[in-house]
mmCIF file with all atom_site columns, C-alpha atoms in Angstrom:
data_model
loop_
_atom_site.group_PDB
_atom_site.id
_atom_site.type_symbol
_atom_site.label_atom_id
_atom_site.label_alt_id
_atom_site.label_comp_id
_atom_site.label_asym_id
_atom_site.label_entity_id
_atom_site.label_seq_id
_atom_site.pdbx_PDB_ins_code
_atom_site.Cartn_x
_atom_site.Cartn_y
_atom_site.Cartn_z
_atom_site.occupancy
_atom_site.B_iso_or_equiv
_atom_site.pdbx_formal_charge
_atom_site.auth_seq_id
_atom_site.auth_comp_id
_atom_site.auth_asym_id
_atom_site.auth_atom_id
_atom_site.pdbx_PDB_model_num
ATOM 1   C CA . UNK W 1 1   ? -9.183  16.771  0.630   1.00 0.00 ? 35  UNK W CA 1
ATOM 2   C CA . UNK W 1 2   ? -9.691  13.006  0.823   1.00 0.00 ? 36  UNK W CA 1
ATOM 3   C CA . UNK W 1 3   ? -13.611 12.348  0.144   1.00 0.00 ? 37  UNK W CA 1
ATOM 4   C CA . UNK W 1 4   ? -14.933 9.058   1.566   1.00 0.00 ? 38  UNK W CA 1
ATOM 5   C CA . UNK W 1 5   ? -18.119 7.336   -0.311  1.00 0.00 ? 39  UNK W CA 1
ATOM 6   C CA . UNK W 1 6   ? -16.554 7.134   -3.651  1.00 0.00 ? 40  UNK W CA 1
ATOM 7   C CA . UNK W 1 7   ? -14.975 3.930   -3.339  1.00 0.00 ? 41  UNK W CA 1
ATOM 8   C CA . UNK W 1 8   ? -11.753 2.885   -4.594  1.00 0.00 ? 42  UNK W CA 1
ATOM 9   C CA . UNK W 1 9   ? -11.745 -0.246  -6.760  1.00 0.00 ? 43  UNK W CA 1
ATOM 10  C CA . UNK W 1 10  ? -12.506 -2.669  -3.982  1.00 0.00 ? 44  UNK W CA 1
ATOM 11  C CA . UNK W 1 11  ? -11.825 -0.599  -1.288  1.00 0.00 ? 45  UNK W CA 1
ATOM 12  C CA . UNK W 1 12  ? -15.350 -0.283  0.779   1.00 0.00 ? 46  UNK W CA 1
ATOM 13  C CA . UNK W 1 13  ? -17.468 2.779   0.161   1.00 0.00 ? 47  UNK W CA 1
ATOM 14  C CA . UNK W 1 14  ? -18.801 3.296   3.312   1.00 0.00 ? 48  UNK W CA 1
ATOM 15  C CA . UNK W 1 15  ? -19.885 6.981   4.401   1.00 0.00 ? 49  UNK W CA 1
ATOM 16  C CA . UNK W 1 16  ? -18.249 7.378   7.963   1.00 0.00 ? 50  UNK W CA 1
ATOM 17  C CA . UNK W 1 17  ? -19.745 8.861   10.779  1.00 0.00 ? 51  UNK W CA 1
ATOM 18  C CA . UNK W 1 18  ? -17.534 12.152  11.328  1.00 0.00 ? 52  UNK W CA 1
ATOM 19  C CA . UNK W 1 19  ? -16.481 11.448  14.444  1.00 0.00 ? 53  UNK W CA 1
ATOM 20  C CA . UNK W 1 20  ? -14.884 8.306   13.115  1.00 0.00 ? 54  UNK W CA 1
ATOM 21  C CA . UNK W 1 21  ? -13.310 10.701  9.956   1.00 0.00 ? 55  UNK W CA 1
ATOM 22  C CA . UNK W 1 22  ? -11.797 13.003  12.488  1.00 0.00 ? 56  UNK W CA 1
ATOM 23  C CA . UNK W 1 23  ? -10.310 10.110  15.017  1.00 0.00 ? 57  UNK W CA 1
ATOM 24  C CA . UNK W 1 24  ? -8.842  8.817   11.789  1.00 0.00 ? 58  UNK W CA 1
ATOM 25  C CA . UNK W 1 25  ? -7.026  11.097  10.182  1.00 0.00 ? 59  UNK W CA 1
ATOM 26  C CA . UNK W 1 26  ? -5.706  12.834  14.622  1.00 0.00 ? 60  UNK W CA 1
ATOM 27  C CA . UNK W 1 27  ? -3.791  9.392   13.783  1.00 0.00 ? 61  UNK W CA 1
ATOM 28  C CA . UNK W 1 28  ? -2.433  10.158  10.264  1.00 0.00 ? 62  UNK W CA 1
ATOM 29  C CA . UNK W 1 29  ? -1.596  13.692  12.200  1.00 0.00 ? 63  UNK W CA 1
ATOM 30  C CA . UNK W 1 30  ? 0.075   11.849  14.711  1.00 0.00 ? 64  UNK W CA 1
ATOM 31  C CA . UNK W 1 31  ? 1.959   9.715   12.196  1.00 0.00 ? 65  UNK W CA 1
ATOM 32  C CA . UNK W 1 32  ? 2.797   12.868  10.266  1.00 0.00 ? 66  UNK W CA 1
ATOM 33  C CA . UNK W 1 33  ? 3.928   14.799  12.830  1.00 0.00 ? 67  UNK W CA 1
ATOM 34  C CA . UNK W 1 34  ? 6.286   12.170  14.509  1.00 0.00 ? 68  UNK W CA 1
ATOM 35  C CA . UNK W 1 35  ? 3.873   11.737  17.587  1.00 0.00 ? 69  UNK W CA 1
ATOM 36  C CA . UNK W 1 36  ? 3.434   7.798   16.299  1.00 0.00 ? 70  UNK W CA 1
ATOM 37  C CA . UNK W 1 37  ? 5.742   5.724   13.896  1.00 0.00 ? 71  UNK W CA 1
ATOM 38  C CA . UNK W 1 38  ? 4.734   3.828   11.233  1.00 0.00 ? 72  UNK W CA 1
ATOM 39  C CA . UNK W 1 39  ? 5.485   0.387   13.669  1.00 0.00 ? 73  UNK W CA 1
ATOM 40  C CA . UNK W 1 40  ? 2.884   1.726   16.390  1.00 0.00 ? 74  UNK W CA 1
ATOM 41  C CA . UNK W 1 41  ? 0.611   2.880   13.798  1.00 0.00 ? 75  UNK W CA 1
ATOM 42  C CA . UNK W 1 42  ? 0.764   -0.392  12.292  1.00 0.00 ? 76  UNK W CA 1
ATOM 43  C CA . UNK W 1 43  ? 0.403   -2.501  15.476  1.00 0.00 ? 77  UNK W CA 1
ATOM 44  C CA . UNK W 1 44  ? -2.770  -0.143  16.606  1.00 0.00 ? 78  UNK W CA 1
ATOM 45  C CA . UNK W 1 45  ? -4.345  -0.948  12.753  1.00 0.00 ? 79  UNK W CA 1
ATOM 46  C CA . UNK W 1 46  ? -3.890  -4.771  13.652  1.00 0.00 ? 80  UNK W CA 1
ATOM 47  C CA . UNK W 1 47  ? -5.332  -4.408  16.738  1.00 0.00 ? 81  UNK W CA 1
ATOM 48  C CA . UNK W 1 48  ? -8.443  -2.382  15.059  1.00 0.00 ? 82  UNK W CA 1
ATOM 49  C CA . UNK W 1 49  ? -9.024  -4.610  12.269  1.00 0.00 ? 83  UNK W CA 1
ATOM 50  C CA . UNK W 1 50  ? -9.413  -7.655  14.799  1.00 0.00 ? 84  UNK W CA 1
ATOM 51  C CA . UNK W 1 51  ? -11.337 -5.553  17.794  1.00 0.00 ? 85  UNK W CA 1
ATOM 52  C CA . UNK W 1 52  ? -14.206 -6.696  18.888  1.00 0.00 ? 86  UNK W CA 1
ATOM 53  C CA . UNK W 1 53  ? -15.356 -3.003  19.082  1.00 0.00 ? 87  UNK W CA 1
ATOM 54  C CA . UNK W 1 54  ? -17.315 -1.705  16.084  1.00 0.00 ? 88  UNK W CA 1
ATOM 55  C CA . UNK W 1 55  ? -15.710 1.828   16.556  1.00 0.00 ? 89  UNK W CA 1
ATOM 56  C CA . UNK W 1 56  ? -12.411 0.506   15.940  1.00 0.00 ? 90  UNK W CA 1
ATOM 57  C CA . UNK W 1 57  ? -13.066 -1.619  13.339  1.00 0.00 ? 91  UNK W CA 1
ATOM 58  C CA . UNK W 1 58  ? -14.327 1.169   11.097  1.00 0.00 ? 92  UNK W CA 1
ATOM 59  C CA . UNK W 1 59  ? -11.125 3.473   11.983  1.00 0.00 ? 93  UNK W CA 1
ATOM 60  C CA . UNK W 1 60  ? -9.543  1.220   10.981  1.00 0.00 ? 94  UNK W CA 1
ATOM 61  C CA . UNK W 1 61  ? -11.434 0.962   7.705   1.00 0.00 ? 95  UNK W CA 1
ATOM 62  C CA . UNK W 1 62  ? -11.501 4.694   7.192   1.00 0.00 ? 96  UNK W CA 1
ATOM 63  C CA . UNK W 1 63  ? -7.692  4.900   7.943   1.00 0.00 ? 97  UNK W CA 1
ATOM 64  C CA . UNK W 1 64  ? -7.455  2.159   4.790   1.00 0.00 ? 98  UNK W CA 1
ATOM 65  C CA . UNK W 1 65  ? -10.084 3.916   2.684   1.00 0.00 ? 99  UNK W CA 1
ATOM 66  C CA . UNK W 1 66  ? -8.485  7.385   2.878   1.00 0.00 ? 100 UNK W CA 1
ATOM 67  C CA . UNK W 1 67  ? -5.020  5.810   2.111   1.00 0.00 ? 101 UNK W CA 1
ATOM 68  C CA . UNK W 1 68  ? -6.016  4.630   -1.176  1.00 0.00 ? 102 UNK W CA 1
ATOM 69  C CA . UNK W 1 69  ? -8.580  7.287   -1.787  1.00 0.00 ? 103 UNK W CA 1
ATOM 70  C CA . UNK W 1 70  ? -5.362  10.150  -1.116  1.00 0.00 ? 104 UNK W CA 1
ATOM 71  C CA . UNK W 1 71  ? -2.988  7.893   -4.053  1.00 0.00 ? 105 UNK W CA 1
ATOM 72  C CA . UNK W 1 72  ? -4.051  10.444  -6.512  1.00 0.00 ? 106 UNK W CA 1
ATOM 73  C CA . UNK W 1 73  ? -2.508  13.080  -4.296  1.00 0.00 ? 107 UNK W CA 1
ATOM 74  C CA . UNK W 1 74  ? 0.710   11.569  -3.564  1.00 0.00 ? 108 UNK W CA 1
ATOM 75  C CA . UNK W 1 75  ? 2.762   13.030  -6.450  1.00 0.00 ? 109 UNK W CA 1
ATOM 76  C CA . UNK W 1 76  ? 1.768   16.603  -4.040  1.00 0.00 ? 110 UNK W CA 1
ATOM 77  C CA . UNK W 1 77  ? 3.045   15.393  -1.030  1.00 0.00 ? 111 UNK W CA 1
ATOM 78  C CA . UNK W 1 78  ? 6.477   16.178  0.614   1.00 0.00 ? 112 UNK W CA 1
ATOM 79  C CA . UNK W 1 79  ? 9.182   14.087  0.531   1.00 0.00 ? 113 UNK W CA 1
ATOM 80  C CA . UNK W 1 80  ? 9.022   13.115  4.160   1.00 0.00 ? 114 UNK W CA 1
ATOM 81  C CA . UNK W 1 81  ? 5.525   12.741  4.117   1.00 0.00 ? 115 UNK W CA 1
ATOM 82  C CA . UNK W 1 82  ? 5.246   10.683  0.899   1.00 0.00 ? 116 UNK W CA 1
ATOM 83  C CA . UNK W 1 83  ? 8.271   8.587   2.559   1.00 0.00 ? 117 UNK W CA 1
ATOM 84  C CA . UNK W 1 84  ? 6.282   7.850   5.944   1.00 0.00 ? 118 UNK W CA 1
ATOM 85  C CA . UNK W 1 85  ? 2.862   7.099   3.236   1.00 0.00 ? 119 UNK W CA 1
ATOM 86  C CA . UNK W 1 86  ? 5.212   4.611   1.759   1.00 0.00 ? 120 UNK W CA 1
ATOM 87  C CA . UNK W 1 87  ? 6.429   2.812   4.532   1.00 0.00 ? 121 UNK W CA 1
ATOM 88  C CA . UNK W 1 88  ? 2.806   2.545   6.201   1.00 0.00 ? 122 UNK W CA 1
ATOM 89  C CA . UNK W 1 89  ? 1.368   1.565   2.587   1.00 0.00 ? 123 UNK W CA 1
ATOM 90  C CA . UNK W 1 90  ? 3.800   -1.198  2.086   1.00 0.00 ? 124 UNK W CA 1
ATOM 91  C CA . UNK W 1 91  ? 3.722   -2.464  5.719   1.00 0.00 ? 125 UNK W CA 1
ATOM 92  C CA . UNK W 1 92  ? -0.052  -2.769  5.406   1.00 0.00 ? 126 UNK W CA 1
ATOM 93  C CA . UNK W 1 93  ? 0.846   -5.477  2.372   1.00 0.00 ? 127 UNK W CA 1
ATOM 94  C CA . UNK W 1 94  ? 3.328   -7.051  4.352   1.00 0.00 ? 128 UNK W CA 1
ATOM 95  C CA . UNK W 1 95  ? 1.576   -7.298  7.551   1.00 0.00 ? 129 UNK W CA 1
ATOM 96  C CA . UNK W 1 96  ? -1.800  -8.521  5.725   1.00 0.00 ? 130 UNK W CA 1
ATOM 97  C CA . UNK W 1 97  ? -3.581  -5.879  6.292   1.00 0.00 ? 131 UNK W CA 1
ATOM 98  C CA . UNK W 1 98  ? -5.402  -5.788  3.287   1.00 0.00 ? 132 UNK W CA 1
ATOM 99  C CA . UNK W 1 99  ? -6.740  -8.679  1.593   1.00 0.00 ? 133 UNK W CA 1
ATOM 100 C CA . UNK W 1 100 ? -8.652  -9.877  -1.554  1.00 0.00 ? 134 UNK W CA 1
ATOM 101 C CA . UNK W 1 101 ? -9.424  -7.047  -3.975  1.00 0.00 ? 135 UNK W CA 1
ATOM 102 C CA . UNK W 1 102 ? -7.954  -4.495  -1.817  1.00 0.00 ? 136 UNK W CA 1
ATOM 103 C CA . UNK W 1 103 ? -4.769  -5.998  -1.856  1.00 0.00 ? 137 UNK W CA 1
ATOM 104 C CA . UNK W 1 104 ? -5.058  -6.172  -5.816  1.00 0.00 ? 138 UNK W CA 1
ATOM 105 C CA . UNK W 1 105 ? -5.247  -2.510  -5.817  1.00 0.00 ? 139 UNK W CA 1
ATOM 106 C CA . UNK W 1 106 ? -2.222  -1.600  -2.899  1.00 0.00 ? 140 UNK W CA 1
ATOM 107 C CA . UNK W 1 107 ? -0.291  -3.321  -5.174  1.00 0.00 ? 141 UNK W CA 1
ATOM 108 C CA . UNK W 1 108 ? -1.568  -2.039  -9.033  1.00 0.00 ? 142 UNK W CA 1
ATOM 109 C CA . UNK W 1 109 ? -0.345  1.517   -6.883  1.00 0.00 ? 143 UNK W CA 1
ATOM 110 C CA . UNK W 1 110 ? 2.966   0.518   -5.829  1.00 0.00 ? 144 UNK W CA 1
ATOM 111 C CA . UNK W 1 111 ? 3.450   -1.087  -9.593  1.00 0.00 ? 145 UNK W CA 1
ATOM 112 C CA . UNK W 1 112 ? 1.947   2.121   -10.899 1.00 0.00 ? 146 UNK W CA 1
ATOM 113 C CA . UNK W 1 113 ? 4.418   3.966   -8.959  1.00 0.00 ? 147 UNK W CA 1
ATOM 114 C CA . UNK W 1 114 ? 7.265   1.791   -9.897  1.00 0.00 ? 148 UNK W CA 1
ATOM 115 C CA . UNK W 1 115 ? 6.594   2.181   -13.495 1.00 0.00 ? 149 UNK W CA 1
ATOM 116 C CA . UNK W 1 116 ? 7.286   6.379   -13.140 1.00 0.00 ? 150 UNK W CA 1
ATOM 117 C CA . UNK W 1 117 ? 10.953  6.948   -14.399 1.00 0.00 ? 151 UNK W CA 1
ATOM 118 C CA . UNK W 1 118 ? 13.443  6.558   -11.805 1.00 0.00 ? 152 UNK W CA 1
ATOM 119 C CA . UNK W 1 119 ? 14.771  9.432   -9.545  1.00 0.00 ? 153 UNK W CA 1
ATOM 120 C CA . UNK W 1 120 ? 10.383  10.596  -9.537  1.00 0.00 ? 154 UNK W CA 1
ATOM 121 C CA . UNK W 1 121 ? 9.229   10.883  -6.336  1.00 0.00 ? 155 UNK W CA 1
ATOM 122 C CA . UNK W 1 122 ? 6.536   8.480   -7.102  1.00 0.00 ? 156 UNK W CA 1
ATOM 123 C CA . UNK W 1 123 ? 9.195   5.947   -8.206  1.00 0.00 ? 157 UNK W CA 1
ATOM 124 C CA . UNK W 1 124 ? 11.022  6.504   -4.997  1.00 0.00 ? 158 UNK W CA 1
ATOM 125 C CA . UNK W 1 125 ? 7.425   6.056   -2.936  1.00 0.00 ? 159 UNK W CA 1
ATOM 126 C CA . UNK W 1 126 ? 6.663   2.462   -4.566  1.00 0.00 ? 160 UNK W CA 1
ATOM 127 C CA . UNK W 1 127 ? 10.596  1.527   -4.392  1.00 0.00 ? 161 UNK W CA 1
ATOM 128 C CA . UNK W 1 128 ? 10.207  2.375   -0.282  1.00 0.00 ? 162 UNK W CA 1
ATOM 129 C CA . UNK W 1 129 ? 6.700   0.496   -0.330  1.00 0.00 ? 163 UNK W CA 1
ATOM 130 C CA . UNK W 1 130 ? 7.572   -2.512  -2.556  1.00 0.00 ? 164 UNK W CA 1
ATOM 131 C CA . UNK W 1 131 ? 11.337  -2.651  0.134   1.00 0.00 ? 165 UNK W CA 1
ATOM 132 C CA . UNK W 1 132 ? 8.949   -3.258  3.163   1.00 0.00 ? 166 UNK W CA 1
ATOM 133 C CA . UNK W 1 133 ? 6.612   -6.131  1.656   1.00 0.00 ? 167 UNK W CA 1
ATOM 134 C CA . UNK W 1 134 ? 9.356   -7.955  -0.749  1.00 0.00 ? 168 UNK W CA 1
ATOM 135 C CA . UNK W 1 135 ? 9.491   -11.063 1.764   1.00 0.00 ? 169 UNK W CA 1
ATOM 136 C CA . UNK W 1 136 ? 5.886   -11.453 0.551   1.00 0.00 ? 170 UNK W CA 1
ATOM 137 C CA . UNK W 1 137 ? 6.952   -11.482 -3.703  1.00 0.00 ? 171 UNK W CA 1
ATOM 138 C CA . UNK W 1 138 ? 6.887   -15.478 -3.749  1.00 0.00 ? 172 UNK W CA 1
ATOM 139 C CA . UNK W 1 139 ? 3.701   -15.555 -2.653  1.00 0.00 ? 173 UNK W CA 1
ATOM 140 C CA . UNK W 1 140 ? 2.820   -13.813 -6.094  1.00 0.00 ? 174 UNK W CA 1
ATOM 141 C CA . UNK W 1 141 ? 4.579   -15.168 -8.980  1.00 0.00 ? 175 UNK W CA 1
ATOM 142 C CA . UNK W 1 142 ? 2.625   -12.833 -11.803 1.00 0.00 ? 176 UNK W CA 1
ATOM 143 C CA . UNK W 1 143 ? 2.937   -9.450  -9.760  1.00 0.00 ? 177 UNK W CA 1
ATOM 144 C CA . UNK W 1 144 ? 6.493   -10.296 -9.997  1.00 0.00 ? 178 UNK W CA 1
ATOM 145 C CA . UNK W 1 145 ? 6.144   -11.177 -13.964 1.00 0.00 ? 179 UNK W CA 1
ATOM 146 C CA . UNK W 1 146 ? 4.546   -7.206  -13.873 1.00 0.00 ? 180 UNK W CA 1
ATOM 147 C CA . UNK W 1 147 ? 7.773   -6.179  -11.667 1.00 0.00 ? 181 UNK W CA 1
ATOM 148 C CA . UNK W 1 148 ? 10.308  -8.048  -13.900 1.00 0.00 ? 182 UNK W CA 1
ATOM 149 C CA . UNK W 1 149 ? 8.830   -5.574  -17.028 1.00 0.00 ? 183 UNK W CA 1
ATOM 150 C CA . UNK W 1 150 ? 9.757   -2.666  -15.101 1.00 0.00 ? 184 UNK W CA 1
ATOM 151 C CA . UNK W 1 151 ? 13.340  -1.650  -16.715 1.00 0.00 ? 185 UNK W CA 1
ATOM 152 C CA . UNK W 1 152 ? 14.694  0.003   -14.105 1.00 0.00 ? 186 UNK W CA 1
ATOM 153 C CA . UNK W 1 153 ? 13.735  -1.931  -10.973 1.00 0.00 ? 187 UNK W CA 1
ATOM 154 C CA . UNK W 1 154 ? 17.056  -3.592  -10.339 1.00 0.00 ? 188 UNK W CA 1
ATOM 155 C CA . UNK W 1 155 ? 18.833  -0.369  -10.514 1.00 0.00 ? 189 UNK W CA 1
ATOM 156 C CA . UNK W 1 156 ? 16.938  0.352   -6.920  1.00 0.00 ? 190 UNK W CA 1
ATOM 157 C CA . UNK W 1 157 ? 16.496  -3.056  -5.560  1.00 0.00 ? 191 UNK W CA 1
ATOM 158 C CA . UNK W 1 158 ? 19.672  -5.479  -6.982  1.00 0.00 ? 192 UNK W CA 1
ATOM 159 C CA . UNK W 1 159 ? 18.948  -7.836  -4.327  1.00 0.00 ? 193 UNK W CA 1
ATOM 160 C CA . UNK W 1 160 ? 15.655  -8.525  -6.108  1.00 0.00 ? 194 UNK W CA 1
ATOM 161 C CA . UNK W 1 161 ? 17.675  -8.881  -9.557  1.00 0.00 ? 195 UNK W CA 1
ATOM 162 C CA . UNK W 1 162 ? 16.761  -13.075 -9.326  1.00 0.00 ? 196 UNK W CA 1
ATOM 163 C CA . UNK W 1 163 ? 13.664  -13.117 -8.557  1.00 0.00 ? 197 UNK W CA 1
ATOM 164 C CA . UNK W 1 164 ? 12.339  -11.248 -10.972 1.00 0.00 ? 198 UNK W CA 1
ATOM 165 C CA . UNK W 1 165 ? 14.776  -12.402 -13.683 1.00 0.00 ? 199 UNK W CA 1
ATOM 166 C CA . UNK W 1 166 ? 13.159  -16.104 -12.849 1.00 0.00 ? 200 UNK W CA 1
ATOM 167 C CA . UNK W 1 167 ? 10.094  -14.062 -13.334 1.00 0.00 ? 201 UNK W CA 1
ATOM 168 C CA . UNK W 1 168 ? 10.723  -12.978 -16.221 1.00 0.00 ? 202 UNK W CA 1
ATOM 169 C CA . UNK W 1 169 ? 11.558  -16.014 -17.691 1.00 0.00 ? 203 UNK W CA 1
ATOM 170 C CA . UNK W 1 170 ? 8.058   -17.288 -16.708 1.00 0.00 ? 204 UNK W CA 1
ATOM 171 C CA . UNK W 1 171 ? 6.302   -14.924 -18.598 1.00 0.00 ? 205 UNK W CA 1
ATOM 172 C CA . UNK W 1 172 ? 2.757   -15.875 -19.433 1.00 0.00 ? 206 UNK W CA 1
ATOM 173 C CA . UNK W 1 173 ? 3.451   -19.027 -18.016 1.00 0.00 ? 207 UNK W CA 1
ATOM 174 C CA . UNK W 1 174 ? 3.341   -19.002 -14.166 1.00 0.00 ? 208 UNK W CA 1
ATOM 175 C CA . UNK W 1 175 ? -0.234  -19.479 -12.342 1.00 0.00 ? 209 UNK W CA 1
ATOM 176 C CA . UNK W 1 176 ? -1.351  -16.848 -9.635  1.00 0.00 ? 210 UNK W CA 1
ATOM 177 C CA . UNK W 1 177 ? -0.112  -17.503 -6.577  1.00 0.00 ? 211 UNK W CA 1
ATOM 178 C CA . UNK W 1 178 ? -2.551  -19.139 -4.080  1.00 0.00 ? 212 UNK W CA 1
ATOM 179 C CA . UNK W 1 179 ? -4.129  -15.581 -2.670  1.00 0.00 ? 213 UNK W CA 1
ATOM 180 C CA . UNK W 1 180 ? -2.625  -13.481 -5.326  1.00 0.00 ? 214 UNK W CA 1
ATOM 181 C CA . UNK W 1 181 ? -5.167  -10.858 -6.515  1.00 0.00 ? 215 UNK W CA 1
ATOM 182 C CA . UNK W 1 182 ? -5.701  -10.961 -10.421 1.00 0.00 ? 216 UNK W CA 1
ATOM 183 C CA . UNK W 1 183 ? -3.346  -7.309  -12.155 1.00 0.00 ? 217 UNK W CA 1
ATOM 184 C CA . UNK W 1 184 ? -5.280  -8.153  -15.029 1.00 0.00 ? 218 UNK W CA 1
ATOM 185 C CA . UNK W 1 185 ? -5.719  -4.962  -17.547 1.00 0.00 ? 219 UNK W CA 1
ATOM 186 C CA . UNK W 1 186 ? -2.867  -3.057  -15.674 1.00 0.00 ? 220 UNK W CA 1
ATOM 187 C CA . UNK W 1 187 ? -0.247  -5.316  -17.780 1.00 0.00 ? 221 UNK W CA 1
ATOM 188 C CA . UNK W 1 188 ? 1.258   -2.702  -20.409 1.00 0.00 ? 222 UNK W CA 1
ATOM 189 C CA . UNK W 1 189 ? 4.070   -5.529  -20.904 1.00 0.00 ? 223 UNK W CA 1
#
């Protein structure tokens, strides 16, 4: 049920071809059906962003598009699919993946999904993807400013507890971080 042309927020609206759909989501399948794990599907997406083949560059693309363009779903999906959608989402942010303005809106998701009352399911799916690109939270003092609003954040990730208390304290004072995408009009702080 994911429709590609409608463009998420950033994310390229590109109609693709359907032979490019269907090679896309055999490796969400894959993913899905234990075939692949998140690590190789990650390391094949590197390799695809950077080919020098067209063919892979838009699976890759599509792959990214349909990720974002399925958020709106996510609340439907099993646990252990929404946990494997998790892990892939956030890796994508930590391995750099996405860039620019569709970094800005992998991580307005993941704060979404952290703002949902704890124990949801789509708490629990931006807790797993916000766990797998934390190294990265320096890099983006405001984001963290966003993170240090959420109450109950430090109930599922203590070891982020100073951090985002130093966050905190720099409300409405820190810059944005050298390549940190703008969460301007998401702030409900």
């Amino acid at each position: 049920h994911a429709t590609v042309g409608g463009g998420v927020g950033g994310v390229t609206g590109e109609n693709f071809p359907p032979d490019v759909e269907a090679e896309a989501n055999s490796y969400f399948q894959r993913l899905y059906s234990n075939q692949h794990t998140v690590d190789n599907t990650v390391e094949m997406l590197t390799r695809f962003r950077g080919s020098a083949n067209r063919r892979e560059r838009d699976i890759f693309g599509c792959m990214v598009h349909n990720l974002f363009d399925e958020y709106r779903f996510f609340p439907k999906y099993p646990e252990k699919e929404l946990r494997i959608t998790a892990v892939l989402f956030g890796r994508l942010i930590a391995h750099q993946l996405v860039l620019s303005m569709t970094l800005g809106v992998a991580l307005r998701c993941v704060l979404d999904a952290l703002r949902k009352p704890f124990g949801t399911k789509m708490f629990a799916f931006g807790s797993e993807a916000l766990e797998q690109f934390k190294q990265r939270l320096p890099e983006w003092p405001q984001y963290c400013q966003h993170l240090a609003a959420v109450p109950h954040l430090p109930q599922a990730h203590p070891d982020l507890a100073s951090l985002l208390g130093a966050a905190g304290e720099q409300r409405g004072v820190s810059q944005l971080g050298r390549d940190e995408p703008s969460m301007m009009g998401g702030d409900n702080g």
